[in-house]
């Protein structure tokens, strides 16, 4: 097994969308932050955050004042996981294509997303503004 280390990361991203029509043409700037940290007994903790600034180029047809749409999307993730060796296999030669090792990874994770948009309709409701939470447990198997 490879050694496990505390691993922080940071990333920047720029992207754009050009669509038919101009309602959803946008420039997007994203900042990513995260870390993975080994814990005792083979467990691993990871956490990350992503911040997107979406800058739409034209006035929004759904906005009451026809302002250009601006969104700030925040996403936060957290997880705990552990990998179990179900069948060890032979470590002699891992370059031979032979399935003789079985791993099972159990992961508990959660994600919170918050989209804050400036677009409002005639009644003052935020059309593209939302909060969303996902959480779950994943079991994955690897055969190698």
Short mmCIF file of N, CA and C in Angstrom, two decimals:
data_model
loop_
_atom_site.label_atom_id
_atom_site.label_comp_id
_atom_site.label_asym_id
_atom_site.label_seq_id
_atom_site.Cartn_x
_atom_site.Cartn_y
_atom_site.Cartn_z
N UNK A 1 0.83 -1.19 0.00
CA UNK A 1 0.00 0.00 0.00
C UNK A 1 0.87 1.25 0.00
N UNK A 2 0.43 2.29 -0.65
CA UNK A 2 1.20 3.53 -0.59
C UNK A 2 1.07 4.16 0.80
N UNK A 3 2.06 4.92 1.16
CA UNK A 3 2.01 5.62 2.44
C UNK A 3 0.93 6.71 2.36
N UNK A 4 0.32 6.99 3.49
CA UNK A 4 -0.74 7.99 3.54
C UNK A 4 -0.20 9.26 4.17
N UNK A 5 -0.52 10.39 3.56
CA UNK A 5 -0.02 11.68 4.03
C UNK A 5 -1.17 12.66 4.14
N UNK A 6 -0.98 13.68 4.97
CA UNK A 6 -1.88 14.83 5.00
C UNK A 6 -1.71 15.56 3.68
N UNK A 7 -2.78 15.75 2.92
CA UNK A 7 -2.69 16.31 1.58
C UNK A 7 -3.64 17.49 1.41
N UNK A 8 -3.14 18.72 1.49
CA UNK A 8 -3.99 19.88 1.16
C UNK A 8 -3.89 20.20 -0.32
N UNK A 9 -4.90 20.87 -0.86
CA UNK A 9 -4.82 21.31 -2.25
C UNK A 9 -5.62 22.59 -2.44
N UNK A 10 -5.26 23.31 -3.48
CA UNK A 10 -5.95 24.53 -3.87
C UNK A 10 -5.95 24.59 -5.39
N UNK A 11 -6.99 25.12 -5.96
CA UNK A 11 -7.06 25.20 -7.42
C UNK A 11 -7.87 26.40 -7.87
N UNK A 12 -7.54 26.89 -9.03
CA UNK A 12 -8.28 27.98 -9.67
C UNK A 12 -8.71 27.50 -11.04
N UNK A 13 -9.89 27.92 -11.45
CA UNK A 13 -10.40 27.50 -12.75
C UNK A 13 -11.17 28.65 -13.39
N UNK A 14 -10.98 28.80 -14.69
CA UNK A 14 -11.78 29.75 -15.47
C UNK A 14 -12.44 28.97 -16.60
N UNK A 15 -13.70 29.22 -16.84
CA UNK A 15 -14.39 28.58 -17.95
C UNK A 15 -15.46 29.53 -18.47
N UNK A 16 -16.00 29.20 -19.64
CA UNK A 16 -17.07 30.00 -20.21
C UNK A 16 -18.03 29.10 -20.96
N UNK A 17 -19.25 29.58 -21.11
CA UNK A 17 -20.28 28.88 -21.88
C UNK A 17 -20.79 29.82 -22.95
N UNK A 18 -20.90 29.32 -24.16
CA UNK A 18 -21.51 30.03 -25.27
C UNK A 18 -22.63 29.15 -25.78
N UNK A 19 -23.86 29.64 -25.72
CA UNK A 19 -25.02 28.84 -26.08
C UNK A 19 -25.74 29.44 -27.27
N UNK A 20 -26.69 28.68 -27.83
CA UNK A 20 -27.58 29.26 -28.85
C UNK A 20 -28.47 30.26 -28.13
N UNK A 21 -28.58 31.46 -28.66
CA UNK A 21 -29.21 32.54 -27.90
C UNK A 21 -28.19 33.07 -26.93
N UNK A 22 -28.55 34.06 -26.14
CA UNK A 22 -27.55 34.62 -25.23
C UNK A 22 -28.01 34.66 -23.78
N UNK A 23 -29.10 33.98 -23.44
CA UNK A 23 -29.60 33.99 -22.07
C UNK A 23 -28.61 33.34 -21.10
N UNK A 24 -27.92 32.29 -21.52
CA UNK A 24 -27.06 31.55 -20.61
C UNK A 24 -25.58 31.62 -20.98
N UNK A 25 -25.16 32.58 -21.80
CA UNK A 25 -23.74 32.81 -22.05
C UNK A 25 -23.10 33.35 -20.77
N UNK A 26 -22.00 32.74 -20.37
CA UNK A 26 -21.42 33.16 -19.09
C UNK A 26 -19.92 32.95 -19.04
N UNK A 27 -19.28 33.69 -18.13
CA UNK A 27 -17.92 33.45 -17.68
C UNK A 27 -18.01 32.91 -16.26
N UNK A 28 -17.15 31.94 -15.95
CA UNK A 28 -17.20 31.34 -14.62
C UNK A 28 -15.80 31.29 -14.04
N UNK A 29 -15.68 31.70 -12.80
CA UNK A 29 -14.43 31.67 -12.06
C UNK A 29 -14.65 30.78 -10.85
N UNK A 30 -13.71 29.85 -10.57
CA UNK A 30 -13.90 28.91 -9.47
C UNK A 30 -12.63 28.79 -8.65
N UNK A 31 -12.80 28.78 -7.35
CA UNK A 31 -11.72 28.55 -6.39
C UNK A 31 -12.03 27.25 -5.65
N UNK A 32 -11.06 26.33 -5.62
CA UNK A 32 -11.21 25.04 -4.96
C UNK A 32 -10.22 24.93 -3.81
N UNK A 33 -10.68 24.46 -2.67
CA UNK A 33 -9.83 24.25 -1.50
C UNK A 33 -10.17 22.90 -0.91
N UNK A 34 -9.18 22.18 -0.40
CA UNK A 34 -9.51 20.91 0.22
C UNK A 34 -8.33 20.29 0.92
N UNK A 35 -8.63 19.20 1.63
CA UNK A 35 -7.59 18.45 2.30
C UNK A 35 -8.06 17.01 2.49
N UNK A 36 -7.09 16.12 2.55
CA UNK A 36 -7.31 14.72 2.91
C UNK A 36 -6.33 14.40 4.03
N UNK A 37 -6.85 13.79 5.09
CA UNK A 37 -6.02 13.59 6.27
C UNK A 37 -6.18 12.14 6.76
N UNK A 38 -5.08 11.41 6.90
CA UNK A 38 -5.17 10.06 7.45
C UNK A 38 -5.49 10.10 8.94
N UNK A 39 -6.32 9.16 9.36
CA UNK A 39 -6.69 9.02 10.77
C UNK A 39 -6.22 7.64 11.25
N UNK A 40 -6.25 7.40 12.55
CA UNK A 40 -5.85 6.09 13.05
C UNK A 40 -6.75 4.96 12.53
N UNK A 41 -6.22 3.73 12.57
CA UNK A 41 -6.91 2.50 12.20
C UNK A 41 -7.32 2.47 10.73
N UNK A 42 -6.59 3.16 9.85
CA UNK A 42 -6.85 3.11 8.42
C UNK A 42 -7.94 4.02 7.92
N UNK A 43 -8.53 4.83 8.76
CA UNK A 43 -9.58 5.75 8.32
C UNK A 43 -8.97 6.97 7.66
N UNK A 44 -9.74 7.63 6.82
CA UNK A 44 -9.31 8.87 6.18
C UNK A 44 -10.45 9.89 6.24
N UNK A 45 -10.09 11.12 6.54
CA UNK A 45 -11.04 12.24 6.56
C UNK A 45 -10.70 13.16 5.40
N UNK A 46 -11.72 13.63 4.68
CA UNK A 46 -11.47 14.62 3.64
C UNK A 46 -12.55 15.68 3.69
N UNK A 47 -12.16 16.89 3.35
CA UNK A 47 -13.08 18.03 3.31
C UNK A 47 -12.66 18.93 2.15
N UNK A 48 -13.65 19.54 1.52
CA UNK A 48 -13.34 20.44 0.41
C UNK A 48 -14.41 21.51 0.31
N UNK A 49 -14.03 22.58 -0.35
CA UNK A 49 -14.96 23.68 -0.63
C UNK A 49 -14.70 24.20 -2.03
N UNK A 50 -15.76 24.56 -2.71
CA UNK A 50 -15.66 25.14 -4.05
C UNK A 50 -16.51 26.39 -4.09
N UNK A 51 -15.96 27.45 -4.64
CA UNK A 51 -16.66 28.73 -4.75
C UNK A 51 -16.66 29.15 -6.21
N UNK A 52 -17.83 29.27 -6.80
CA UNK A 52 -17.97 29.64 -8.21
C UNK A 52 -18.64 31.00 -8.32
N UNK A 53 -18.04 31.85 -9.12
CA UNK A 53 -18.65 33.13 -9.46
C UNK A 53 -19.06 33.04 -10.92
N UNK A 54 -20.36 33.04 -11.18
CA UNK A 54 -20.88 32.92 -12.53
C UNK A 54 -21.36 34.30 -12.98
N UNK A 55 -20.78 34.78 -14.06
CA UNK A 55 -21.06 36.12 -14.58
C UNK A 55 -21.70 35.97 -15.96
N UNK A 56 -23.02 36.10 -16.01
CA UNK A 56 -23.73 35.97 -17.28
C UNK A 56 -23.61 37.27 -18.06
N UNK A 57 -23.47 37.17 -19.37
CA UNK A 57 -23.08 38.33 -20.19
C UNK A 57 -24.23 39.27 -20.54
N UNK A 58 -25.44 38.75 -20.70
CA UNK A 58 -26.58 39.58 -21.14
C UNK A 58 -27.60 39.70 -20.02
N UNK A 59 -28.53 40.62 -20.18
CA UNK A 59 -29.62 40.76 -19.23
C UNK A 59 -30.51 39.52 -19.25
N UNK A 60 -30.97 39.10 -18.07
CA UNK A 60 -31.77 37.89 -17.96
C UNK A 60 -33.22 38.19 -18.35
N UNK A 61 -33.79 37.33 -19.18
CA UNK A 61 -35.19 37.49 -19.59
C UNK A 61 -36.15 37.18 -18.44
N UNK A 62 -35.70 36.42 -17.45
CA UNK A 62 -36.57 36.09 -16.32
C UNK A 62 -36.47 37.10 -15.18
N UNK A 63 -35.48 37.98 -15.20
CA UNK A 63 -35.35 39.00 -14.16
C UNK A 63 -36.33 40.13 -14.43
N UNK A 64 -36.98 40.60 -13.39
CA UNK A 64 -37.99 41.66 -13.53
C UNK A 64 -37.40 42.95 -14.09
N UNK A 65 -36.16 43.26 -13.74
CA UNK A 65 -35.49 44.49 -14.21
C UNK A 65 -34.53 44.23 -15.36
N UNK A 66 -34.48 43.01 -15.90
CA UNK A 66 -33.60 42.62 -17.03
C UNK A 66 -32.13 42.82 -16.72
N UNK A 67 -31.75 42.65 -15.45
CA UNK A 67 -30.34 42.77 -15.06
C UNK A 67 -29.57 41.54 -15.53
N UNK A 68 -28.27 41.68 -15.78
CA UNK A 68 -27.45 40.48 -16.05
C UNK A 68 -27.39 39.62 -14.78
N UNK A 69 -27.45 38.33 -14.98
CA UNK A 69 -27.47 37.38 -13.86
C UNK A 69 -26.07 37.21 -13.29
N UNK A 70 -25.97 37.21 -11.97
CA UNK A 70 -24.73 36.96 -11.24
C UNK A 70 -25.03 35.92 -10.17
N UNK A 71 -24.29 34.83 -10.18
CA UNK A 71 -24.48 33.78 -9.18
C UNK A 71 -23.20 33.57 -8.40
N UNK A 72 -23.35 33.29 -7.12
CA UNK A 72 -22.26 32.80 -6.28
C UNK A 72 -22.70 31.43 -5.78
N UNK A 73 -22.01 30.38 -6.23
CA UNK A 73 -22.34 29.01 -5.85
C UNK A 73 -21.25 28.51 -4.91
N UNK A 74 -21.67 28.10 -3.70
CA UNK A 74 -20.74 27.55 -2.72
C UNK A 74 -21.08 26.08 -2.52
N UNK A 75 -20.05 25.23 -2.49
CA UNK A 75 -20.26 23.81 -2.26
C UNK A 75 -19.24 23.33 -1.25
N UNK A 76 -19.73 22.65 -0.21
CA UNK A 76 -18.88 22.13 0.85
C UNK A 76 -19.08 20.62 0.93
N UNK A 77 -17.98 19.87 1.01
CA UNK A 77 -18.02 18.40 1.08
C UNK A 77 -17.22 17.94 2.29
N UNK A 78 -17.69 16.85 2.91
CA UNK A 78 -16.96 16.24 4.00
C UNK A 78 -17.18 14.73 3.91
N UNK A 79 -16.16 13.95 4.26
CA UNK A 79 -16.29 12.50 4.18
C UNK A 79 -15.31 11.76 5.06
N UNK A 80 -15.71 10.56 5.48
CA UNK A 80 -14.86 9.62 6.19
C UNK A 80 -14.88 8.32 5.42
N UNK A 81 -13.72 7.69 5.26
CA UNK A 81 -13.70 6.42 4.54
C UNK A 81 -12.62 5.49 5.07
N UNK A 82 -12.84 4.20 4.81
CA UNK A 82 -11.85 3.19 5.16
C UNK A 82 -11.90 2.09 4.11
N UNK A 83 -10.71 1.60 3.73
CA UNK A 83 -10.60 0.51 2.77
C UNK A 83 -10.21 -0.76 3.51
N UNK A 84 -10.94 -1.84 3.21
CA UNK A 84 -10.70 -3.14 3.82
C UNK A 84 -10.18 -4.08 2.74
N UNK A 85 -9.19 -4.90 3.09
CA UNK A 85 -8.67 -5.90 2.17
C UNK A 85 -9.46 -7.18 2.42
N UNK A 86 -10.26 -7.60 1.44
CA UNK A 86 -11.06 -8.81 1.58
C UNK A 86 -10.28 -10.04 1.15
N UNK A 87 -9.45 -9.88 0.12
CA UNK A 87 -8.60 -10.97 -0.36
C UNK A 87 -7.25 -10.34 -0.74
N UNK A 88 -6.18 -10.77 -0.07
CA UNK A 88 -4.90 -10.08 -0.20
C UNK A 88 -4.24 -10.28 -1.56
N UNK A 89 -4.32 -11.45 -2.15
CA UNK A 89 -3.64 -11.68 -3.42
C UNK A 89 -2.14 -11.77 -3.25
N UNK A 90 -1.44 -11.94 -4.35
CA UNK A 90 0.01 -12.03 -4.33
C UNK A 90 0.60 -10.68 -4.71
N UNK A 91 1.55 -10.22 -3.92
CA UNK A 91 2.17 -8.92 -4.17
C UNK A 91 3.39 -9.05 -5.06
N UNK A 92 3.74 -10.26 -5.49
CA UNK A 92 4.97 -10.51 -6.23
C UNK A 92 5.03 -9.69 -7.50
N UNK A 93 4.02 -9.73 -8.31
CA UNK A 93 4.06 -9.02 -9.58
C UNK A 93 2.70 -8.39 -9.86
N UNK A 94 2.55 -7.09 -9.63
CA UNK A 94 1.30 -6.38 -9.86
C UNK A 94 1.16 -5.93 -11.31
N UNK A 95 2.16 -6.18 -12.16
CA UNK A 95 2.08 -5.77 -13.56
C UNK A 95 1.44 -6.85 -14.44
N UNK A 96 1.27 -8.04 -13.90
CA UNK A 96 0.60 -9.10 -14.64
C UNK A 96 -0.90 -8.92 -14.50
N UNK A 97 -1.64 -8.89 -15.60
CA UNK A 97 -3.09 -8.69 -15.49
C UNK A 97 -3.76 -9.93 -14.89
N UNK A 98 -3.87 -9.93 -13.58
CA UNK A 98 -4.45 -11.05 -12.86
C UNK A 98 -5.28 -10.52 -11.70
N UNK A 99 -6.54 -10.88 -11.68
CA UNK A 99 -7.41 -10.41 -10.60
C UNK A 99 -7.29 -11.39 -9.44
N UNK A 100 -6.54 -11.00 -8.43
CA UNK A 100 -6.37 -11.88 -7.27
C UNK A 100 -6.46 -11.11 -5.95
N UNK A 101 -6.84 -9.85 -6.01
CA UNK A 101 -6.96 -9.04 -4.79
C UNK A 101 -8.31 -8.34 -4.80
N UNK A 102 -8.99 -8.31 -3.67
CA UNK A 102 -10.30 -7.68 -3.56
C UNK A 102 -10.28 -6.67 -2.42
N UNK A 103 -10.67 -5.44 -2.74
CA UNK A 103 -10.74 -4.37 -1.75
C UNK A 103 -12.18 -3.87 -1.63
N UNK A 104 -12.57 -3.46 -0.43
CA UNK A 104 -13.88 -2.86 -0.22
C UNK A 104 -13.67 -1.53 0.51
N UNK A 105 -14.21 -0.46 -0.03
CA UNK A 105 -14.12 0.86 0.59
C UNK A 105 -15.51 1.28 1.05
N UNK A 106 -15.60 1.67 2.32
CA UNK A 106 -16.84 2.18 2.89
C UNK A 106 -16.64 3.67 3.14
N UNK A 107 -17.58 4.48 2.67
CA UNK A 107 -17.44 5.93 2.75
C UNK A 107 -18.75 6.57 3.20
N UNK A 108 -18.67 7.40 4.23
CA UNK A 108 -19.80 8.23 4.66
C UNK A 108 -19.48 9.66 4.24
N UNK A 109 -20.41 10.31 3.59
CA UNK A 109 -20.11 11.62 3.04
C UNK A 109 -21.35 12.52 3.04
N UNK A 110 -21.08 13.82 2.98
CA UNK A 110 -22.15 14.81 2.90
C UNK A 110 -21.72 15.98 2.04
N UNK A 111 -22.69 16.62 1.40
CA UNK A 111 -22.42 17.78 0.53
C UNK A 111 -23.52 18.81 0.73
N UNK A 112 -23.11 20.07 0.91
CA UNK A 112 -24.05 21.18 1.01
C UNK A 112 -23.75 22.17 -0.11
N UNK A 113 -24.76 22.54 -0.86
CA UNK A 113 -24.62 23.50 -1.96
C UNK A 113 -25.55 24.68 -1.71
N UNK A 114 -25.03 25.89 -1.89
CA UNK A 114 -25.81 27.11 -1.75
C UNK A 114 -25.58 27.95 -3.01
N UNK A 115 -26.64 28.23 -3.76
CA UNK A 115 -26.56 29.09 -4.95
C UNK A 115 -27.28 30.39 -4.63
N UNK A 116 -26.56 31.48 -4.66
CA UNK A 116 -27.12 32.81 -4.38
C UNK A 116 -27.10 33.61 -5.67
N UNK A 117 -28.27 33.87 -6.23
CA UNK A 117 -28.39 34.56 -7.51
C UNK A 117 -29.10 35.90 -7.31
N UNK A 118 -28.80 36.85 -8.17
CA UNK A 118 -29.44 38.16 -8.07
C UNK A 118 -30.74 38.26 -8.88
N UNK A 119 -31.11 37.23 -9.62
CA UNK A 119 -32.30 37.27 -10.48
C UNK A 119 -33.56 37.09 -9.64
N UNK A 120 -34.50 38.01 -9.81
CA UNK A 120 -35.80 37.90 -9.13
C UNK A 120 -36.91 38.09 -10.15
N UNK A 121 -38.06 37.49 -9.87
CA UNK A 121 -39.20 37.66 -10.77
C UNK A 121 -40.06 38.84 -10.30
N UNK A 122 -41.23 39.02 -10.90
CA UNK A 122 -42.09 40.15 -10.56
C UNK A 122 -42.52 40.18 -9.11
N UNK A 123 -42.65 39.01 -8.50
CA UNK A 123 -43.09 38.95 -7.10
C UNK A 123 -41.93 39.01 -6.11
N UNK A 124 -40.70 39.20 -6.61
CA UNK A 124 -39.54 39.32 -5.75
C UNK A 124 -38.93 37.99 -5.31
N UNK A 125 -39.33 36.90 -5.95
CA UNK A 125 -38.80 35.58 -5.61
C UNK A 125 -37.50 35.31 -6.35
N UNK A 126 -36.53 34.73 -5.67
CA UNK A 126 -35.27 34.34 -6.29
C UNK A 126 -35.46 33.06 -7.10
N UNK A 127 -35.38 33.15 -8.41
CA UNK A 127 -35.65 32.01 -9.28
C UNK A 127 -34.52 30.99 -9.24
N UNK A 128 -33.29 31.45 -9.29
CA UNK A 128 -32.14 30.55 -9.36
C UNK A 128 -31.43 30.37 -8.02
N UNK A 129 -32.01 30.84 -6.93
CA UNK A 129 -31.43 30.73 -5.60
C UNK A 129 -31.92 29.44 -4.93
N UNK A 130 -30.98 28.65 -4.37
CA UNK A 130 -31.38 27.41 -3.71
C UNK A 130 -30.31 26.96 -2.73
N UNK A 131 -30.73 26.12 -1.79
CA UNK A 131 -29.85 25.36 -0.89
C UNK A 131 -30.16 23.89 -1.10
N UNK A 132 -29.12 23.05 -1.08
CA UNK A 132 -29.33 21.61 -1.31
C UNK A 132 -28.32 20.85 -0.46
N UNK A 133 -28.80 19.77 0.18
CA UNK A 133 -27.95 18.93 1.01
C UNK A 133 -28.10 17.49 0.55
N UNK A 134 -26.97 16.82 0.34
CA UNK A 134 -26.92 15.39 0.03
C UNK A 134 -26.04 14.72 1.08
N UNK A 135 -26.42 13.55 1.50
CA UNK A 135 -25.57 12.76 2.38
C UNK A 135 -25.86 11.29 2.13
N UNK A 136 -24.88 10.46 2.42
CA UNK A 136 -25.08 9.04 2.18
C UNK A 136 -23.89 8.21 2.59
N UNK A 137 -24.05 6.91 2.36
CA UNK A 137 -22.99 5.94 2.61
C UNK A 137 -22.77 5.18 1.31
N UNK A 138 -21.53 5.06 0.91
CA UNK A 138 -21.17 4.38 -0.34
C UNK A 138 -20.28 3.18 0.00
N UNK A 139 -20.55 2.07 -0.66
CA UNK A 139 -19.70 0.89 -0.56
C UNK A 139 -19.19 0.59 -1.96
N UNK A 140 -17.86 0.53 -2.13
CA UNK A 140 -17.25 0.28 -3.44
C UNK A 140 -16.29 -0.90 -3.33
N UNK A 141 -16.26 -1.68 -4.41
CA UNK A 141 -15.36 -2.83 -4.47
C UNK A 141 -14.36 -2.61 -5.60
N UNK A 142 -13.12 -3.02 -5.36
CA UNK A 142 -12.08 -2.96 -6.39
C UNK A 142 -11.46 -4.35 -6.51
N UNK A 143 -11.34 -4.78 -7.73
CA UNK A 143 -10.73 -6.08 -8.01
C UNK A 143 -9.48 -5.84 -8.86
N UNK A 144 -8.33 -6.14 -8.31
CA UNK A 144 -7.09 -5.94 -9.08
C UNK A 144 -6.02 -6.92 -8.68
#
